[in-house]
Short mmCIF file of C-alpha atoms (C1' of nucleotides) in Angstrom, two decimals:
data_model
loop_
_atom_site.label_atom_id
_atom_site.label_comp_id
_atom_site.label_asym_id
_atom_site.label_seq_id
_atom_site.Cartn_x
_atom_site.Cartn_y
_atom_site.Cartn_z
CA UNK A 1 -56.05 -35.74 11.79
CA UNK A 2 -59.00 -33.48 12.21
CA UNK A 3 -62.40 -34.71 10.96
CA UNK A 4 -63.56 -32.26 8.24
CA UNK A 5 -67.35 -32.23 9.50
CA UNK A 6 -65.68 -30.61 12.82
CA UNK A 7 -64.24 -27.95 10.54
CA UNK A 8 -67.06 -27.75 8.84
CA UNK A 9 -68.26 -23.85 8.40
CA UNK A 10 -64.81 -22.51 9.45
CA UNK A 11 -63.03 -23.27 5.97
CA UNK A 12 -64.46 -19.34 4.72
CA UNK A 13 -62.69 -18.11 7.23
CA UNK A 14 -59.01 -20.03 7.29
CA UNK A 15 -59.39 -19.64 3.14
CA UNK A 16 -60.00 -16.16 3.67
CA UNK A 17 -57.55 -15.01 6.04
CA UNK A 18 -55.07 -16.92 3.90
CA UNK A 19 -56.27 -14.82 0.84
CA UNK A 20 -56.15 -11.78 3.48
CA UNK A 21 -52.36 -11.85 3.60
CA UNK A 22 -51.85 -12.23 0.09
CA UNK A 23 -53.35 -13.05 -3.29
CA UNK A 24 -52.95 -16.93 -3.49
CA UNK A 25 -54.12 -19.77 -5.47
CA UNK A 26 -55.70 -22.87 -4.75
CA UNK A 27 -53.11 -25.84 -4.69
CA UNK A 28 -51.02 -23.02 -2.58
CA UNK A 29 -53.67 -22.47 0.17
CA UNK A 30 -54.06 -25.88 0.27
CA UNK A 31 -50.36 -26.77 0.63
CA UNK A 32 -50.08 -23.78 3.35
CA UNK A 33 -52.79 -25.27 5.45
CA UNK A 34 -51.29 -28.84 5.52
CA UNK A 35 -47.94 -26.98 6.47
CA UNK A 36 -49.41 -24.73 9.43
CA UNK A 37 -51.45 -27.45 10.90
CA UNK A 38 -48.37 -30.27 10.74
CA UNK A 39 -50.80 -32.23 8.41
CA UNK A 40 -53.32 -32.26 11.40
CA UNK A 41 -56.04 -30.79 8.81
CA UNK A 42 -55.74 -31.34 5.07
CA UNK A 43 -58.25 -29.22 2.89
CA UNK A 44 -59.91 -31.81 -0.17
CA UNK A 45 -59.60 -30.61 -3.62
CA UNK A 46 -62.94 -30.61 -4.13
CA UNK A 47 -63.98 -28.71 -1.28
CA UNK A 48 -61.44 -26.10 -2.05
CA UNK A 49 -62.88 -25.13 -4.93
CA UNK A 50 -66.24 -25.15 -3.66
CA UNK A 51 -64.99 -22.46 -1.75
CA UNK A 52 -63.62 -20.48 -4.63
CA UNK A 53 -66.30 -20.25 -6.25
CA UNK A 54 -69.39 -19.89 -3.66
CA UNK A 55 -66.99 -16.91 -2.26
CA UNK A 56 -66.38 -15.49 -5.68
CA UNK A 57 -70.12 -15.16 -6.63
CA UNK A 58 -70.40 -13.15 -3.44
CA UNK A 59 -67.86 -10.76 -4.57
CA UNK A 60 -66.01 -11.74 -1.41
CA UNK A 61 -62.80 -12.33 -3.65
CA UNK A 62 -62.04 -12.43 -7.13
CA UNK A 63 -59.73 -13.97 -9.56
CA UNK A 64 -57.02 -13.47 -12.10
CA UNK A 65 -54.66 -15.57 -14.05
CA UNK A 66 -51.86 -15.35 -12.68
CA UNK A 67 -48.02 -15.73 -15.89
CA UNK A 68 -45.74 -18.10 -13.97
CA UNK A 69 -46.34 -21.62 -13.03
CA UNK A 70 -45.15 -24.82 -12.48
CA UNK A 71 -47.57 -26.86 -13.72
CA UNK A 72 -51.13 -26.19 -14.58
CA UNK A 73 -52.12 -22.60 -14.83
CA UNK A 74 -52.28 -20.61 -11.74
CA UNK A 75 -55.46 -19.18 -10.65
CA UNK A 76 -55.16 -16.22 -8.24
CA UNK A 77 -57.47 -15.05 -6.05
CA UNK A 78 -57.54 -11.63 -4.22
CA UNK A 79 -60.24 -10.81 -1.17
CA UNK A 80 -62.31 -7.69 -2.05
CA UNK A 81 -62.99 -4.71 0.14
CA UNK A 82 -66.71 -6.57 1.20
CA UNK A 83 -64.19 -9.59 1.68
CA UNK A 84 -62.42 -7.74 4.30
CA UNK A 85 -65.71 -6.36 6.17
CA UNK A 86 -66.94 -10.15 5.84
CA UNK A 87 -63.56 -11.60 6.81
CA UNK A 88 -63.88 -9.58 10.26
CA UNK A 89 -67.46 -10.47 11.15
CA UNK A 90 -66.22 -14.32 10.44
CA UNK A 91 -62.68 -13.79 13.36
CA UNK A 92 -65.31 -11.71 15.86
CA UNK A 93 -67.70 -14.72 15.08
CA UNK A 94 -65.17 -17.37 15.64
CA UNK A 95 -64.38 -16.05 19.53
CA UNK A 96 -68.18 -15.79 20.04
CA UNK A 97 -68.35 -19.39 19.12
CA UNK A 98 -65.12 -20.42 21.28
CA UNK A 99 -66.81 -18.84 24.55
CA UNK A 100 -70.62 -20.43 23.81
CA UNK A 101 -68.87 -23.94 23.19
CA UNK A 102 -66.40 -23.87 25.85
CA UNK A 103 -69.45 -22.74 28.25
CA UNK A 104 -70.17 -26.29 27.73
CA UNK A 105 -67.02 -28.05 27.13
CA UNK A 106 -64.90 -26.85 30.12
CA UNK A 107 -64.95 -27.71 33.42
CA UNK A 108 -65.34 -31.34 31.96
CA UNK A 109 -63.52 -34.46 34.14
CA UNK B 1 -77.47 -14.71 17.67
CA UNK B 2 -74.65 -17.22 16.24
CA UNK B 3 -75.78 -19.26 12.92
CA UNK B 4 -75.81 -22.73 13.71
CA UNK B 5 -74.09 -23.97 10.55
CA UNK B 6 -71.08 -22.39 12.17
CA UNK B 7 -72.07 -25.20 15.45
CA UNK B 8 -72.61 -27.64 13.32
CA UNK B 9 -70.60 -30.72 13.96
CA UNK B 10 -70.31 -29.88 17.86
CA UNK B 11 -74.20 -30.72 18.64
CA UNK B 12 -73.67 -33.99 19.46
CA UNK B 13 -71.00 -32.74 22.04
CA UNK B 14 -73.08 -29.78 23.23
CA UNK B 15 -75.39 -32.35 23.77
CA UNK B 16 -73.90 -35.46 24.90
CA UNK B 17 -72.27 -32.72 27.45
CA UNK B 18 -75.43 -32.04 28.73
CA UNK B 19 -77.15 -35.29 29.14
CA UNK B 20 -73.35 -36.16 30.98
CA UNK B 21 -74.30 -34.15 34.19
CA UNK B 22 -77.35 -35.82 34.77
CA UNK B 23 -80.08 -37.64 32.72
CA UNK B 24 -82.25 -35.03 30.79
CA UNK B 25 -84.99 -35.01 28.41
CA UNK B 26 -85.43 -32.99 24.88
CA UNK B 27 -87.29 -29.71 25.52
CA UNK B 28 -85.10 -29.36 28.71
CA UNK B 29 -81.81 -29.77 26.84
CA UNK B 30 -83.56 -26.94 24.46
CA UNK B 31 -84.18 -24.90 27.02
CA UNK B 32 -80.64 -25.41 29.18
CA UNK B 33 -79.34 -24.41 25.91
CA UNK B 34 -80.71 -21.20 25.48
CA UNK B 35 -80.45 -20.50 29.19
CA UNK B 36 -76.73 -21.32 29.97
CA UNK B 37 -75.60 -19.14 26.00
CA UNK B 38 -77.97 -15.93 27.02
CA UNK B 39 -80.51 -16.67 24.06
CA UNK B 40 -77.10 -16.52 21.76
CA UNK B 41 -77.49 -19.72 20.84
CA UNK B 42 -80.75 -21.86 20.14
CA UNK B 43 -81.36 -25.56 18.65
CA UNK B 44 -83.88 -26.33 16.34
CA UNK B 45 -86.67 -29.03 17.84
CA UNK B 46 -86.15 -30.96 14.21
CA UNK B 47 -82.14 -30.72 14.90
CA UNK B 48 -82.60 -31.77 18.55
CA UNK B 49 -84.50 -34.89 17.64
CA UNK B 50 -82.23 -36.19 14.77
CA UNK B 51 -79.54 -35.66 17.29
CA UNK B 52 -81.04 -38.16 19.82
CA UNK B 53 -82.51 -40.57 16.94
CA UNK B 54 -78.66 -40.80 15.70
CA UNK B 55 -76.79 -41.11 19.08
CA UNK B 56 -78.86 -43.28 20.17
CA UNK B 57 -78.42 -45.67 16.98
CA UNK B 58 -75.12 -45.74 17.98
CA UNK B 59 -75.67 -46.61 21.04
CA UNK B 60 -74.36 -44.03 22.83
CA UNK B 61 -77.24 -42.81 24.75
CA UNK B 62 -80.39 -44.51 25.50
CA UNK B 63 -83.93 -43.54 26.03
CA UNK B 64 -86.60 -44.84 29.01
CA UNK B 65 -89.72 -42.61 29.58
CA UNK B 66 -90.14 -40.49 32.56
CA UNK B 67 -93.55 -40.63 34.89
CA UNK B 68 -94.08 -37.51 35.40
CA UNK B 69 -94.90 -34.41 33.23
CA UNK B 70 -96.30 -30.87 32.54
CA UNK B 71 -97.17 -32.04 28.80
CA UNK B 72 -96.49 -34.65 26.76
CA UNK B 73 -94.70 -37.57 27.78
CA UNK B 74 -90.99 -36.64 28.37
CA UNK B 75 -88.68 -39.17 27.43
CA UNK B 76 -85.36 -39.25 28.96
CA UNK B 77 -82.08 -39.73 28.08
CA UNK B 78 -78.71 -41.46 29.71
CA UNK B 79 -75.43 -41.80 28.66
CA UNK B 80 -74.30 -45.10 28.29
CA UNK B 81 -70.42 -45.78 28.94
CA UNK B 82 -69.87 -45.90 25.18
CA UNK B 83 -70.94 -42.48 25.38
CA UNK B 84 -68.58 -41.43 27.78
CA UNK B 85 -65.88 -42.67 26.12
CA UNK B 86 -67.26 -40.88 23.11
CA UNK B 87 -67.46 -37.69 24.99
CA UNK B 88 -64.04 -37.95 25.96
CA UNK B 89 -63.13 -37.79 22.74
CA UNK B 90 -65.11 -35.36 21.80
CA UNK B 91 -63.81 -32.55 24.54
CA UNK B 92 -60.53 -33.39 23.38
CA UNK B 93 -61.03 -32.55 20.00
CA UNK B 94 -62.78 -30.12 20.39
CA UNK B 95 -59.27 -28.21 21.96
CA UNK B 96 -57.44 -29.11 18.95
CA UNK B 97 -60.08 -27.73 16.60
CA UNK B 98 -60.14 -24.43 18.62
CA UNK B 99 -56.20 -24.92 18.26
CA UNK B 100 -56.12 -25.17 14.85
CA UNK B 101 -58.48 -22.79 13.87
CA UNK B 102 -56.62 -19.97 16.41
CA UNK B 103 -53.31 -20.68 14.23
CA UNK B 104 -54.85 -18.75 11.14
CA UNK B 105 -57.37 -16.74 13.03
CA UNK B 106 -55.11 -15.50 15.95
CA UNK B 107 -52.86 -12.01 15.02
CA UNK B 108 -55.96 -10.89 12.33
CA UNK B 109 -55.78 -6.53 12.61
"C1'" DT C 1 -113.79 -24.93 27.71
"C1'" DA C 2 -110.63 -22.47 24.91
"C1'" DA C 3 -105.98 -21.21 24.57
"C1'" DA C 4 -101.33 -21.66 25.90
"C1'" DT C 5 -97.61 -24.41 27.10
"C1'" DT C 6 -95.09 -28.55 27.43
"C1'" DA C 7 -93.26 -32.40 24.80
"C1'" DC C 8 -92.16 -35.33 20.92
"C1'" DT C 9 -92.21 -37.00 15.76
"C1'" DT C 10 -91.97 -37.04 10.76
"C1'" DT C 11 -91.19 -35.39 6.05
"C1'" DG C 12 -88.85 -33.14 2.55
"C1'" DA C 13 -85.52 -29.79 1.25
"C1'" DC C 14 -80.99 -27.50 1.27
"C1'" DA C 15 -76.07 -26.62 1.73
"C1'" DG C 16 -71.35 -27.91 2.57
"C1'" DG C 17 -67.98 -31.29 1.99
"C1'" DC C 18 -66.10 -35.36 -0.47
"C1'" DA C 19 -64.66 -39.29 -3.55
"C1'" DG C 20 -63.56 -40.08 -7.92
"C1'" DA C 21 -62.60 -39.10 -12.45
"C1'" DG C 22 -60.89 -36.06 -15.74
"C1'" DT C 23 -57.99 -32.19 -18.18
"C1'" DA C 24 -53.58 -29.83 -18.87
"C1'" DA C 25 -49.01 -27.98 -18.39
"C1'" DT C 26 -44.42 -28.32 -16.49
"C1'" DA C 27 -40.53 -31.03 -14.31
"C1'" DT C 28 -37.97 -35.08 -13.53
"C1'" DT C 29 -36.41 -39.59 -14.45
"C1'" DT C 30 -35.10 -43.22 -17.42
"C1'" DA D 1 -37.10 -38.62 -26.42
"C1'" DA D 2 -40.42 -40.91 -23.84
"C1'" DA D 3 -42.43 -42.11 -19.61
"C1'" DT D 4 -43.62 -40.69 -15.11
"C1'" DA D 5 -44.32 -37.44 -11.41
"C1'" DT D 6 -45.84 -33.18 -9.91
"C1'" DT D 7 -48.33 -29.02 -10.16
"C1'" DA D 8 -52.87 -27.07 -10.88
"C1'" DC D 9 -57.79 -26.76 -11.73
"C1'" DT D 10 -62.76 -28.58 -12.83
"C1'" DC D 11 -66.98 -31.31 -12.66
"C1'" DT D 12 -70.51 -34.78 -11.23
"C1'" DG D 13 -73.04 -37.18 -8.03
"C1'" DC D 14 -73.43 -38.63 -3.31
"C1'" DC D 15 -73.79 -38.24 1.87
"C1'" DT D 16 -74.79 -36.04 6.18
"C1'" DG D 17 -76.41 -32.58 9.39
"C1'" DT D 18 -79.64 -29.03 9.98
"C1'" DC D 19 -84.10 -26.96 9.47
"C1'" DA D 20 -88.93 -25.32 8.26
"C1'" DA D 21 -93.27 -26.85 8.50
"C1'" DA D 22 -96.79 -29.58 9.91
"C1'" DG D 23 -98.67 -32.72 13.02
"C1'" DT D 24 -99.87 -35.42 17.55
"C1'" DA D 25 -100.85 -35.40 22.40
"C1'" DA D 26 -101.09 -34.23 27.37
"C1'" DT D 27 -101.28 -30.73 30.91
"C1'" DT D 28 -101.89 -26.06 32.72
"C1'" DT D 29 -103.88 -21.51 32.75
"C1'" DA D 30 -107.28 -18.09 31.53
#
DNA sequence: TAAATTACTTTGACAGGCAGAGTAATATTT
DNA sequence: AAATATTACTCTGCCTGTCAAAGTAATTTA
């Protein structure tokens, strides 16, 4: 299991790629992450939400309620066209930070 | 120039990394750091400092000051083997961060 | 000798993430 | 039918890492 403060400023960007391939909602994403990493990340509640909402007062997505559920009521959330443009600054981002880490990182033992 | 809430969390290995090739002292770590990422990435003085004060709390590096200097007194930092242990760990989560992150970044456009 | 550079320290603030507690609706079990 | 589990979202208050700003001090250069 991945400590969070390591993930720490990358959890726009997997929520948002998520959101990227279609309009989800929260206790979805969450379950989806859990699933692709084989439970070696787990998003917190709390900290999902967070996201939501810092991310929806920057118009980077936005929400709608969505008919069906299976419990409480589903709150959908759809990435925006400024969502997109910030989405791809995040991924080109994400291999600039790769290659300045590793610079340090490899070539260790 | 990447934003360094996106480093956040790998400091300490960026860091410890450094001080692991050979015993080093603040402003040079500061200055290896922008040298070695091409000015792309820079740490703060205040950030630097904290980072010592903490790993060194835990004793995972330790401090003895150095004789000579071309300012004020430079204080010098090992790695003790707690620290390498640390380090260890550290390098080898850092490879299943960049793992887990590539699984929802990887195959964006 | 004044200014620049090297070198470290401290304080207070901010932002992201989290535990914990709570609300509500639907599904399952008894 | 009632109790329990699951699905689903929200809010408050705390903790930690990072940083801006300001300061101290020694050495080098102009």
């Amino acid at each position: 299991m991945v400590r969070s403060d390591i993930i720490r400023g990358h959890l726009d960007s997997i929520i948002l790629r998520l959101i990227s391939e279609k309009d989800r909602y929260g206790y979805e994403i969450s379950q989806e992450i859990s699933l692709r990493t084989n439970n070696r990340f787990q998003i917190k509640e709390a900290t999902l939400y967070a996201v939501f909402q810092r991310l929806e007062k920057k118009e980077i997505i936005e929400a709608y309620y969505g008919d069906v559920s299976h419990g409480g009521k589903r709150k959908y959330y759809r990435i925006t066209s400024l969502g997109k443009a910030y989405l791809n600054e995040l991924v080109k981002e994400w291999s600039e930070v790769k290659e300045i880490i590793d610079l340090f990182m490899e070539g260790f033992e």
